[in-house]
mmCIF file of C-alpha atoms and ligand atoms in Angstrom:
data_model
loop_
_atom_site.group_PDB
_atom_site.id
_atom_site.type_symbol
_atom_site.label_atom_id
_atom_site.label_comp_id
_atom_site.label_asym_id
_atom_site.label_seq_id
_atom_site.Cartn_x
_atom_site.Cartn_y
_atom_site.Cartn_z
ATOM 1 C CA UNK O 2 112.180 201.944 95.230
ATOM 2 C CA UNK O 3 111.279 200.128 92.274
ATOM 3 C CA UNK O 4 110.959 201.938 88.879
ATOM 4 C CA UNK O 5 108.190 200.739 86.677
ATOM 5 C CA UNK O 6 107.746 201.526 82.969
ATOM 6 C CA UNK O 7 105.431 199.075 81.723
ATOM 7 C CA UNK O 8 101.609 198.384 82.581
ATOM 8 C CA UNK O 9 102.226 194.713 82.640
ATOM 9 C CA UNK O 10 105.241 195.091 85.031
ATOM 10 C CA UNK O 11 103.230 197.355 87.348
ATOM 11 C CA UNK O 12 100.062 194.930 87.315
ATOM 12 C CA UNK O 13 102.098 191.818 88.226
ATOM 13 C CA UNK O 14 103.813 194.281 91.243
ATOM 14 C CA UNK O 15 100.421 195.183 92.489
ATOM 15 C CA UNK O 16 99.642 191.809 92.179
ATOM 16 C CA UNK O 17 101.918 190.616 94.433
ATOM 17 C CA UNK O 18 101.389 193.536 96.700
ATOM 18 C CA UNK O 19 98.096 192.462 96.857
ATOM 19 C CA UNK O 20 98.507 189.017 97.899
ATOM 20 C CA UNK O 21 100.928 190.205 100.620
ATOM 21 C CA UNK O 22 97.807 191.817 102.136
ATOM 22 C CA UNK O 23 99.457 195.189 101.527
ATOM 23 C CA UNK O 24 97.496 198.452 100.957
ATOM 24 C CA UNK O 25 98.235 199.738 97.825
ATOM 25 C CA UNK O 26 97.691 203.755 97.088
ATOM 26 C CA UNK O 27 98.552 205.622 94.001
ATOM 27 C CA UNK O 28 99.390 209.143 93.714
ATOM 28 C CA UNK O 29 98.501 210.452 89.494
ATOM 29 C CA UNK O 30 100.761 212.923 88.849
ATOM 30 C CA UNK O 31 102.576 214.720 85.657
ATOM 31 C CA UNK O 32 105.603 215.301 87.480
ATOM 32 C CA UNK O 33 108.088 217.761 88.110
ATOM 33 C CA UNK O 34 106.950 217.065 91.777
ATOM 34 C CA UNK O 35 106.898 220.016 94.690
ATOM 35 C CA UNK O 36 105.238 219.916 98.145
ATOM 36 C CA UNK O 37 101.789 220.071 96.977
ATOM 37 C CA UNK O 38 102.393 216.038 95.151
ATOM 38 C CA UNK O 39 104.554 215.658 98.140
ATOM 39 C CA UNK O 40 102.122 216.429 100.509
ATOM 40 C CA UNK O 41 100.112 213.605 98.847
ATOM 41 C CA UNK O 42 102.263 211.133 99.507
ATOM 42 C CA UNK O 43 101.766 211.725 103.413
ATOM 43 C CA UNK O 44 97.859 211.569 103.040
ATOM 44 C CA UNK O 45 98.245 207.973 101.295
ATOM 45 C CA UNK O 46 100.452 206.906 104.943
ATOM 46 C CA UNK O 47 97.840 208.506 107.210
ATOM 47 C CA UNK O 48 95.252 207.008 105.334
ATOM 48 C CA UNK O 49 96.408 203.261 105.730
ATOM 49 C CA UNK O 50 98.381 202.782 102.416
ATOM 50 C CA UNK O 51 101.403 199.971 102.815
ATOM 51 C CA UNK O 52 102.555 200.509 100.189
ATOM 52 C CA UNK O 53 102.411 203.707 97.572
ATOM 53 C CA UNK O 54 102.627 204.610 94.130
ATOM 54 C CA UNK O 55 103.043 207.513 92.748
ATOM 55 C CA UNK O 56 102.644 207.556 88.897
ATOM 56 C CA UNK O 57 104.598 210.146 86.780
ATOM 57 C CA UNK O 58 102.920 210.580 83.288
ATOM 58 C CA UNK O 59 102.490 213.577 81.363
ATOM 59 C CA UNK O 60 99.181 212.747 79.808
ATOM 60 C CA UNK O 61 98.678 214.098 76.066
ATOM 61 C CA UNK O 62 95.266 213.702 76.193
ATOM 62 C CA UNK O 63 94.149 216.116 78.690
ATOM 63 C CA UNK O 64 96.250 218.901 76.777
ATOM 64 C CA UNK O 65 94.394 220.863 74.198
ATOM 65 C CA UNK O 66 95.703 221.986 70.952
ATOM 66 C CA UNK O 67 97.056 225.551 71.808
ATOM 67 C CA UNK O 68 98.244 224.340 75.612
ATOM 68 C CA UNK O 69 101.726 223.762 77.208
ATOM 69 C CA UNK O 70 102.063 219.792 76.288
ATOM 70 C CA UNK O 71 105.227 220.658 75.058
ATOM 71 C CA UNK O 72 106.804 222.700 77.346
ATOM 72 C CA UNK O 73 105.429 221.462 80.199
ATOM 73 C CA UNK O 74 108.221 221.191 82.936
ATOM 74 C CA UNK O 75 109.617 217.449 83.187
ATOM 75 C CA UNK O 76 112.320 216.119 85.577
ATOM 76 C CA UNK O 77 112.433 212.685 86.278
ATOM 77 C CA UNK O 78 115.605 212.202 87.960
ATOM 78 C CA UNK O 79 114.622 214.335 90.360
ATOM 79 C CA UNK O 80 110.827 213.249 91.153
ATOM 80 C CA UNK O 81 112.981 209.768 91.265
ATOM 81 C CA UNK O 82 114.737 211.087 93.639
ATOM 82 C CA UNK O 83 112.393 213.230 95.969
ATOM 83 C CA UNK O 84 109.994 209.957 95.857
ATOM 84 C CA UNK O 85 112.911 208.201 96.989
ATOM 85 C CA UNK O 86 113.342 210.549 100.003
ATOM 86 C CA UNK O 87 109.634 210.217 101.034
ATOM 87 C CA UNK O 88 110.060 205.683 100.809
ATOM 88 C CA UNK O 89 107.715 205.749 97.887
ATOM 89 C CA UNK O 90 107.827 201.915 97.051
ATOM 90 C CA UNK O 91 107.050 202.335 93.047
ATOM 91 C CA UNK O 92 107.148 205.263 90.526
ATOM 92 C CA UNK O 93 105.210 204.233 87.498
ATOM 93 C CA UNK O 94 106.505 205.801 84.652
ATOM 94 C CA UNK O 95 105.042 204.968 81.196
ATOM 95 C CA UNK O 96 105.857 206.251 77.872
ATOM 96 C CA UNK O 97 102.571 207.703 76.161
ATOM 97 C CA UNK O 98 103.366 204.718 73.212
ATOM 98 C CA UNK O 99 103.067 202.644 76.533
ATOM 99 C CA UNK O 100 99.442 204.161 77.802
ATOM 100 C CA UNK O 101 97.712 205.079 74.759
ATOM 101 C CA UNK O 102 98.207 202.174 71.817
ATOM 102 C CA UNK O 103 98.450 203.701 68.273
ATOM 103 C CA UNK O 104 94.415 203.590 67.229
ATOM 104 C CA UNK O 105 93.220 203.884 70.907
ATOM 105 C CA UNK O 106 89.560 204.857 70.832
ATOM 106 C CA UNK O 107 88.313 204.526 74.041
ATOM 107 C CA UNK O 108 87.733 206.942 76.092
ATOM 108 C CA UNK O 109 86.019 207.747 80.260
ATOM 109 C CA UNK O 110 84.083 210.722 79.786
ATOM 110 C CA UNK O 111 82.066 212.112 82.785
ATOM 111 C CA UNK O 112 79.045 214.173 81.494
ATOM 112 C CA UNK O 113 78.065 216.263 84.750
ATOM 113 C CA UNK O 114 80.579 217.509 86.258
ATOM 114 C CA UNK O 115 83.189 218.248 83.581
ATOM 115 C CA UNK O 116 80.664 220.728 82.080
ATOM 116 C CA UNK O 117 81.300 223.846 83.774
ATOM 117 C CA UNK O 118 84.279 225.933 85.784
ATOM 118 C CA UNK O 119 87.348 225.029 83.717
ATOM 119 C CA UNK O 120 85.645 223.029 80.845
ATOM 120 C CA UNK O 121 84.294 226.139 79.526
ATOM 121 C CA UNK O 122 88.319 227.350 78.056
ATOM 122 C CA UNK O 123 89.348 223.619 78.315
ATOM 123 C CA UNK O 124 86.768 221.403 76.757
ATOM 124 C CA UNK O 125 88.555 218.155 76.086
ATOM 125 C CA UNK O 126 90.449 218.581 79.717
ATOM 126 C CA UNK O 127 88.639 216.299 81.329
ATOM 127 C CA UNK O 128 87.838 213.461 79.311
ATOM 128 C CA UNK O 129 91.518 213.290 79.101
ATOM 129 C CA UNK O 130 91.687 213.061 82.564
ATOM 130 C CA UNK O 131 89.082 210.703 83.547
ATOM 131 C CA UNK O 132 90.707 208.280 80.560
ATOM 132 C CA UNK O 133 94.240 208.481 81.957
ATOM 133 C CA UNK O 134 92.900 208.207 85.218
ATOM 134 C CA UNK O 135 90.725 204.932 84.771
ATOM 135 C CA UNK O 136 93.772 203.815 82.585
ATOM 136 C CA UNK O 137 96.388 204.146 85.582
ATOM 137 C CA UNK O 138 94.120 202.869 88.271
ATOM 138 C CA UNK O 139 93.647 199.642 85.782
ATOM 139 C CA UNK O 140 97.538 199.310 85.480
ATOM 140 C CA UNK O 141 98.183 199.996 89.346
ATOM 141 C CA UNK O 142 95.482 198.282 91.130
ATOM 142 C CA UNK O 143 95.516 200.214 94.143
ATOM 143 C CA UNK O 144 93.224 199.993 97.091
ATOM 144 C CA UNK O 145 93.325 203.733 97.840
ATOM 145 C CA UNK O 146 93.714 207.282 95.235
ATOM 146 C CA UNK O 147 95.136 210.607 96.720
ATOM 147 C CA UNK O 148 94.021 213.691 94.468
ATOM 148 C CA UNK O 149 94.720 217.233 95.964
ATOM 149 C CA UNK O 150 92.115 220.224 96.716
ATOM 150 C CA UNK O 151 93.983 222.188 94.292
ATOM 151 C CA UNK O 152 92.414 220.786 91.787
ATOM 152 C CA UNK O 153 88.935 220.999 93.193
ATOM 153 C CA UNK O 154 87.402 219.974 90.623
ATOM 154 C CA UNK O 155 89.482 217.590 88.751
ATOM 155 C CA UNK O 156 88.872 215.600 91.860
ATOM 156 C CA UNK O 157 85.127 215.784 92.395
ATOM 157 C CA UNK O 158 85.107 214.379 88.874
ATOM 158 C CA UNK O 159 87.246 211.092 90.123
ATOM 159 C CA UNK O 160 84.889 210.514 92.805
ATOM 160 C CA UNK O 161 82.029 210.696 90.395
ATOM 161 C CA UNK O 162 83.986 207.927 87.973
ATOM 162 C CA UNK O 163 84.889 205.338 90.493
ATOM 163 C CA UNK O 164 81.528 206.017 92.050
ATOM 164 C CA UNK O 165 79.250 205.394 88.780
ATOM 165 C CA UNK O 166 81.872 202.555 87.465
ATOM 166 C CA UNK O 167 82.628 201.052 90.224
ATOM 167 C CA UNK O 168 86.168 201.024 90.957
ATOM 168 C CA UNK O 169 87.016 199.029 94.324
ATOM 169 C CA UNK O 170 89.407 202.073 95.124
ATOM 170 C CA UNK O 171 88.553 205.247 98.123
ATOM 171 C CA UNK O 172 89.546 208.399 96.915
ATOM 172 C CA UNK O 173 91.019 210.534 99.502
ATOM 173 C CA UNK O 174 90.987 214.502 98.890
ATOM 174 C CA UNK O 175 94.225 216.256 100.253
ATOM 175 C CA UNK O 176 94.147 220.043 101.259
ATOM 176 C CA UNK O 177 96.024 222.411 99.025
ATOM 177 C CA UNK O 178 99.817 222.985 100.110
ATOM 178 C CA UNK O 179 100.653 226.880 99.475
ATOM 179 C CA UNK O 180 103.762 228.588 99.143
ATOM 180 C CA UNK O 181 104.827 230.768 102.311
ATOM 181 C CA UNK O 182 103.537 233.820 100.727
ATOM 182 C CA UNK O 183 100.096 231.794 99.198
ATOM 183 C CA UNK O 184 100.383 230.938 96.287
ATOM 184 C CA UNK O 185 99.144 227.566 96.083
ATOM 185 C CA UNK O 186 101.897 225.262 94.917
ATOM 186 C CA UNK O 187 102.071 224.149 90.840
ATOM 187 C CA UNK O 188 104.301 223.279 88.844
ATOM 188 C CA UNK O 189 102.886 226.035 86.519
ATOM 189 C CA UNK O 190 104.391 228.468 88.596
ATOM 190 C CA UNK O 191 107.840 227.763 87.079
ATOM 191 C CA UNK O 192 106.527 229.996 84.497
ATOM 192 C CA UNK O 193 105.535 233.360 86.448
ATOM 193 C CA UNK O 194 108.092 235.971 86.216
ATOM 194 C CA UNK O 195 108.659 237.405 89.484
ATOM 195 C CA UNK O 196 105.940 240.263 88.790
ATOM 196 C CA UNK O 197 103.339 237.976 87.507
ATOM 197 C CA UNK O 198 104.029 235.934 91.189
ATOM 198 C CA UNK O 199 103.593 238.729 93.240
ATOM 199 C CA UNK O 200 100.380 239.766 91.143
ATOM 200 C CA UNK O 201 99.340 235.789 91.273
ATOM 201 C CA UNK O 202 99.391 236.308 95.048
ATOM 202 C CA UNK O 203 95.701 237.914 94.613
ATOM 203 C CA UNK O 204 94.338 234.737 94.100
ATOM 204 C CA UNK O 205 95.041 233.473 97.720
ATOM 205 C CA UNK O 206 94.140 236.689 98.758
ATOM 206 C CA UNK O 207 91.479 237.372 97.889
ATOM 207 C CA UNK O 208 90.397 234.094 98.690
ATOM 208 C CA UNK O 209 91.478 234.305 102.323
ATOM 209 C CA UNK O 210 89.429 237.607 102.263
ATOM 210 C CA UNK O 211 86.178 235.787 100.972
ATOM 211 C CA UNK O 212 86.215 233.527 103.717
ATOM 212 C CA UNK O 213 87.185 235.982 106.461
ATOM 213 C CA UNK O 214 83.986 237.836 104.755
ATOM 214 C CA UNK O 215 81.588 234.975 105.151
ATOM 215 C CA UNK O 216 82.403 234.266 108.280
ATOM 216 C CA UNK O 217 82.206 237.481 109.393
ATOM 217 C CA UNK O 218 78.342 237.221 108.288
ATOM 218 C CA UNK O 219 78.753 238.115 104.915
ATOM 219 C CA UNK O 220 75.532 236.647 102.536
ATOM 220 C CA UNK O 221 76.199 238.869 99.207
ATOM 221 C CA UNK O 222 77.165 236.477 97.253
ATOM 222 C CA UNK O 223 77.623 238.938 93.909
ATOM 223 C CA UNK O 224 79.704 241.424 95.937
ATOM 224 C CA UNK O 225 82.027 238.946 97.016
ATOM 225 C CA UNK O 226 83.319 237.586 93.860
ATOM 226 C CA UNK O 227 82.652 241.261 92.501
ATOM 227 C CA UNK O 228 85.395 241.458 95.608
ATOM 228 C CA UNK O 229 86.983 238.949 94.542
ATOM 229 C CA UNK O 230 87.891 239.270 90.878
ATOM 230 C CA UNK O 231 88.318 243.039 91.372
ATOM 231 C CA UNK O 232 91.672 241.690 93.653
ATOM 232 C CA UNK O 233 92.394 239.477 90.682
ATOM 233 C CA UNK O 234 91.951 242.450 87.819
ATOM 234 C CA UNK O 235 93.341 244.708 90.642
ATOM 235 C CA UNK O 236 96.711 242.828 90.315
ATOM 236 C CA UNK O 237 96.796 242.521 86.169
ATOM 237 C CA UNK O 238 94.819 239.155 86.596
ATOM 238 C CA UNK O 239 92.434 238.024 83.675
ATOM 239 C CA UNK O 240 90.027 236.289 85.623
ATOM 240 C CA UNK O 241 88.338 232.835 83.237
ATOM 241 C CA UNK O 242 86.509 232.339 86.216
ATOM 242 C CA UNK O 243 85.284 233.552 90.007
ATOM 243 C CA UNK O 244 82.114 231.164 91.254
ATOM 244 C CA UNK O 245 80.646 230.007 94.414
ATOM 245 C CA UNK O 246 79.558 226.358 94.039
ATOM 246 C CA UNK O 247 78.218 223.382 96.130
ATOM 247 C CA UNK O 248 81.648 221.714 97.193
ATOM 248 C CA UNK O 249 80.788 218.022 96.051
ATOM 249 C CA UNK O 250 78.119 218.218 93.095
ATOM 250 C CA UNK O 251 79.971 222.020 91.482
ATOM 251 C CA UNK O 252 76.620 222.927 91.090
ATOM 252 C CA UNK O 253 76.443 226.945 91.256
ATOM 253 C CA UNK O 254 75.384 228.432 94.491
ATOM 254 C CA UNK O 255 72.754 231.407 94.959
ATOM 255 C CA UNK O 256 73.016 231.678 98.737
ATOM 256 C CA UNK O 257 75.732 231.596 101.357
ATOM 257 C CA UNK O 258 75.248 227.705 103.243
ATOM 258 C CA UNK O 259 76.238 224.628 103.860
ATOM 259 C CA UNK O 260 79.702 223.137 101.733
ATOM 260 C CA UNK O 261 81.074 225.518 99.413
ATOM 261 C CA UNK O 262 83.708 226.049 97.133
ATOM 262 C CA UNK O 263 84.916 228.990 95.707
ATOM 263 C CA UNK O 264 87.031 228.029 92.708
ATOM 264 C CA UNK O 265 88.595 230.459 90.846
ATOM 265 C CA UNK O 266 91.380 230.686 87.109
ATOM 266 C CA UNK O 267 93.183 233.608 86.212
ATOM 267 C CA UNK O 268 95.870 234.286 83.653
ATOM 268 C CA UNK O 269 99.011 236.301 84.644
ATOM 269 C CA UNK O 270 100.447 237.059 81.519
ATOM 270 C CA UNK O 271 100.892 233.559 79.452
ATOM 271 C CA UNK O 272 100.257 230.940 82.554
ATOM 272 C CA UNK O 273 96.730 230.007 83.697
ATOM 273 C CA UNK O 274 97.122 229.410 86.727
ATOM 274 C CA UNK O 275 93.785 228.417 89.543
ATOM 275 C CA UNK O 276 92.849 227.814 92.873
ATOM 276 C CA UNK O 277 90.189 227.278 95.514
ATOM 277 C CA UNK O 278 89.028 227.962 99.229
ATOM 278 C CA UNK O 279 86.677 225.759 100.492
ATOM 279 C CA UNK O 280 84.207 227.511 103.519
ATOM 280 C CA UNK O 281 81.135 225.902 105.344
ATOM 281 C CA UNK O 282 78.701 227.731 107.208
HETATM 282 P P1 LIG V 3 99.604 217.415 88.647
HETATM 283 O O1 LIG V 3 100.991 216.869 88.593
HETATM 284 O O2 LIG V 3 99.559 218.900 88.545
HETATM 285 O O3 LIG V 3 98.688 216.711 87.691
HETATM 286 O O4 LIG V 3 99.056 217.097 90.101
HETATM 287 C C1 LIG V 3 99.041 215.782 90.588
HETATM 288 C C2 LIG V 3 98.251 215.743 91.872
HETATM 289 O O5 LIG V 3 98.855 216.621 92.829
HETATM 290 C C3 LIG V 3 96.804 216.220 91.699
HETATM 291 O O6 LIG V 3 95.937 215.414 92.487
HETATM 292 C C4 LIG V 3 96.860 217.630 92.217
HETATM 293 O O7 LIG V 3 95.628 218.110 92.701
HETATM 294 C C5 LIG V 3 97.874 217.493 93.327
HETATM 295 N N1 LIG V 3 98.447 218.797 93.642
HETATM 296 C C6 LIG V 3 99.091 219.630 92.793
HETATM 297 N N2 LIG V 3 99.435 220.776 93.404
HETATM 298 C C7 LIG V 3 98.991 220.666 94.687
HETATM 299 C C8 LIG V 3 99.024 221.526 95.836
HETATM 300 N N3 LIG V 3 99.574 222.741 95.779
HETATM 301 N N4 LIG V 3 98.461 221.080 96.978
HETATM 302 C C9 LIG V 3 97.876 219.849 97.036
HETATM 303 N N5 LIG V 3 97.819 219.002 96.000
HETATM 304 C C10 LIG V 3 98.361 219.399 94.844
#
């Protein structure tokens, strides 16, 4: 497994890749990997990808001021080696002097999408993301992107970038990996005590619930996410946000139909933590 730190490095191995006839993916990540990024991996394999990088890059610019840029968990020799275990062929590791030259003014911003849900507390978020995004599909020229569900709508927002600036790359959308009690899988959770994890489990919960609900025949939409953020405040939760929206334009709902997604953000105590269920009907 090759270990890449520079963008010119990782263009010329694409490159070659490339001419091979190989199927390049790439896996964006910030690291301090679990299942969930692991998961990812797998999706990239059973979606034709040769050969696969994942990318390991905590990204400054998608932090605001007050957030965790600092203290955000980081572990590279051991994302080296769990990427190693799954025959990842390149980890792409840049320094942020690396990515982002000193008077960088450039930026990918998305105007639609990146509006609502977790824009509202995190304004600059996204930008950040859709920059660092563009930036590392430019330095890893892959075929093929793997984003996860988890972050619903960090990845709607990709497909809406490569769609309007037409990047040659298919964006594949991998379900969210949980923990065995449900708690979706972050590498946020590092921070929960073990009473804020056990109060964090009312996010899958009450999730699982909405669904049962609206396939049970359900159509209320305001009494369930009254249901569901009740769970949430139920369990010491401060919800951001509960909403039903239309799974691939985030637009908000007003009736039960069709592709939805219920995304939700919560705090339990310090850590922000969120998660989705997606239900069609
Ligand atoms: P991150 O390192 O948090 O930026 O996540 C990198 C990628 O892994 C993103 O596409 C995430 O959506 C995805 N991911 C993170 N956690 C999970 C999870 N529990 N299940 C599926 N994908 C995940």
């Amino acid at each position: 497994m090759k270990i890449i730190r520079t963008i010119a490095e990782m263009q010329a191995w694409s490159d070659e890749k490339r001419r091979s006839g190989a199927v390049i993916a790439v896996i964006p990540t910030m690291g301090f990997l679990h299942d969930g990024h692991l998961s990812l991996i797998d999706t990239a394999r059973k979606s034709g990808a040769d050969a696969v990088v994942v990318t390991i890059f905590v990204n400054p610019t998608q932090f605001g001021p007050n957030e965790d840029f600092d203290k955000y968990p980081r572990d590279f020799e051991r994302d080296a080696a769990l990427c190693e275990g799954k025959k990842v062929d390149a980890v792409f590791a840049p320094s942020a002097e690396e990515m982002y030259p000193k008077d960088s003014s450039t930026w990918v911003v998305e105007e639609k999408l990146s509006r609502g849900l977790c824009a509202k507390t995190r304004p600059t978020h996204f930008r950040g993301v859709t920059t660092v995004v563009a930036k590392l599909f430019l330095a890893t020229l892959p075929h093929l992107a793997v984003f996860g569900q988890k972050d619903g709508q960090q990845a709607r927002i990709i497909k809406r970038m490569v769609r309007d600036l037409n990047f040659p790359i298919r964006i594949v959308i991998s379900p969210i990996v949980r923990e065995a009690d449900g708690l979706a899988r972050s590498s946020r959770n590092k921070y929960l005590s073990e009473e804020e994890h056990r109060n964090a489990l009312s996010l899958s919960r009450g999730l699982g619930r909405l669904k049962a609900e609206i396939e049970a025949g359900e159509t209320d939409l305001q009494r369930l996410l009254g249901g569901l953020r009740a769970e949430i405040e139920g369990a010491n939760g401060v919800v951001d946000y509960v909403e039903a929206v239309d799974a691939e334009t985030l637009e908000p709902i007003s009736r039960i139909g069709g592709k939805m997604m219920f995304p939700v953000a919560a705090y339990f105590g310090k850590t922000r933590l969120i998660d989705n269920i997606l239900v069609e009907k």
